[in-house]
Amino acid sequence: MTDGLPDSLIPYDEIVQEALRAVVGRVLGSVAETGALPGDHHFYITFKTQAPGVDIPRRLIERFPDEMTIVLQNRFWDLTVDERKFSVGLSFNQVPSKLVIPYSAITGFHDPAVNFELRFQATEDPNDGPEPHDEAENDGPTVTPVEDGSNVVSVDFKRKK
């Protein structure tokens, strides 16, 4: 008989990441329905610019070859949301641009109005569900509680290679 817990055959880390990304989709969907952000809410969304499914102008990829943060606050248009991605119109240096961003490319979502934040690991393919994997570690995610009363959620999943 072993003293440790058995390895999980359920990919909990991937399921949690997917569920938290659904939070971003639900929030953006609510904004898309009403056409405006409520109150003082505004969002900083960080994403991998070269992740599969990301469609942004070439000049932005050249300027931000790995990761980019956009702000949805006062000047955005044509926000559309579906179950896998969102698209939005933004202006960069007075040049209007349309960005298509799958939730799987998002690495951060922050609403400073209420100090709410989510952090993610970018996934390989936006059409993939949970990936096939070796045995999962059962140490669980490292979650550091924040003592300042904020609503920050930071989940750091470590994976065996």
mmCIF file of N, CA, C and O in Angstrom, residues 139-144 154-158:
data_model
loop_
_atom_site.group_PDB
_atom_site.id
_atom_site.type_symbol
_atom_site.label_atom_id
_atom_site.label_comp_id
_atom_site.label_asym_id
_atom_site.label_seq_id
_atom_site.Cartn_x
_atom_site.Cartn_y
_atom_site.Cartn_z
ATOM 1 N N ASP A 139 0.366 17.445 -7.333
ATOM 2 C CA ASP A 139 0.706 18.489 -6.387
ATOM 3 C C ASP A 139 -0.299 19.624 -6.448
ATOM 4 O O ASP A 139 -0.415 20.405 -5.530
ATOM 5 N N GLY A 140 -1.028 19.725 -7.547
ATOM 6 C CA GLY A 140 -2.023 20.773 -7.705
ATOM 7 C C GLY A 140 -1.391 22.086 -8.098
ATOM 8 O O GLY A 140 -0.178 22.238 -8.111
ATOM 9 N N PRO A 141 -2.227 23.062 -8.452
ATOM 10 C CA PRO A 141 -1.700 24.360 -8.838
ATOM 11 C C PRO A 141 -1.153 25.107 -7.619
ATOM 12 O O PRO A 141 -1.597 24.871 -6.496
ATOM 13 N N THR A 142 -0.205 25.971 -7.889
ATOM 14 C CA THR A 142 0.314 26.828 -6.842
ATOM 15 C C THR A 142 -0.548 28.077 -6.806
ATOM 16 O O THR A 142 -0.548 28.854 -7.744
ATOM 17 N N VAL A 143 -1.322 28.234 -5.781
ATOM 18 C CA VAL A 143 -2.183 29.397 -5.646
ATOM 19 C C VAL A 143 -1.702 30.182 -4.435
ATOM 20 O O VAL A 143 -1.637 29.648 -3.332
ATOM 21 N N THR A 144 -1.358 31.431 -4.667
ATOM 22 C CA THR A 144 -0.885 32.278 -3.587
ATOM 23 C C THR A 144 -2.001 33.221 -3.182
ATOM 24 O O THR A 144 -2.435 34.049 -3.981
ATOM 25 N N SER A 154 -4.639 33.957 -9.497
ATOM 26 C CA SER A 154 -3.455 33.579 -10.247
ATOM 27 C C SER A 154 -3.270 32.084 -10.096
ATOM 28 O O SER A 154 -3.138 31.577 -8.993
ATOM 29 N N VAL A 155 -3.337 31.383 -11.212
ATOM 30 C CA VAL A 155 -3.200 29.945 -11.183
ATOM 31 C C VAL A 155 -1.961 29.594 -11.991
ATOM 32 O O VAL A 155 -1.848 29.970 -13.152
ATOM 33 N N ASP A 156 -1.017 28.897 -11.377
ATOM 34 C CA ASP A 156 0.223 28.525 -12.045
ATOM 35 C C ASP A 156 0.298 27.014 -12.079
ATOM 36 O O ASP A 156 0.463 26.373 -11.054
ATOM 37 N N PHE A 157 0.125 26.435 -13.266
ATOM 38 C CA PHE A 157 0.165 24.999 -13.408
ATOM 39 C C PHE A 157 1.540 24.559 -13.880
ATOM 40 O O PHE A 157 2.056 25.074 -14.841
ATOM 41 N N LYS A 158 2.106 23.633 -13.196
ATOM 42 C CA LYS A 158 3.401 23.059 -13.570
ATOM 43 C C LYS A 158 3.125 21.725 -14.244
ATOM 44 O O LYS A 158 2.331 20.924 -13.770
#
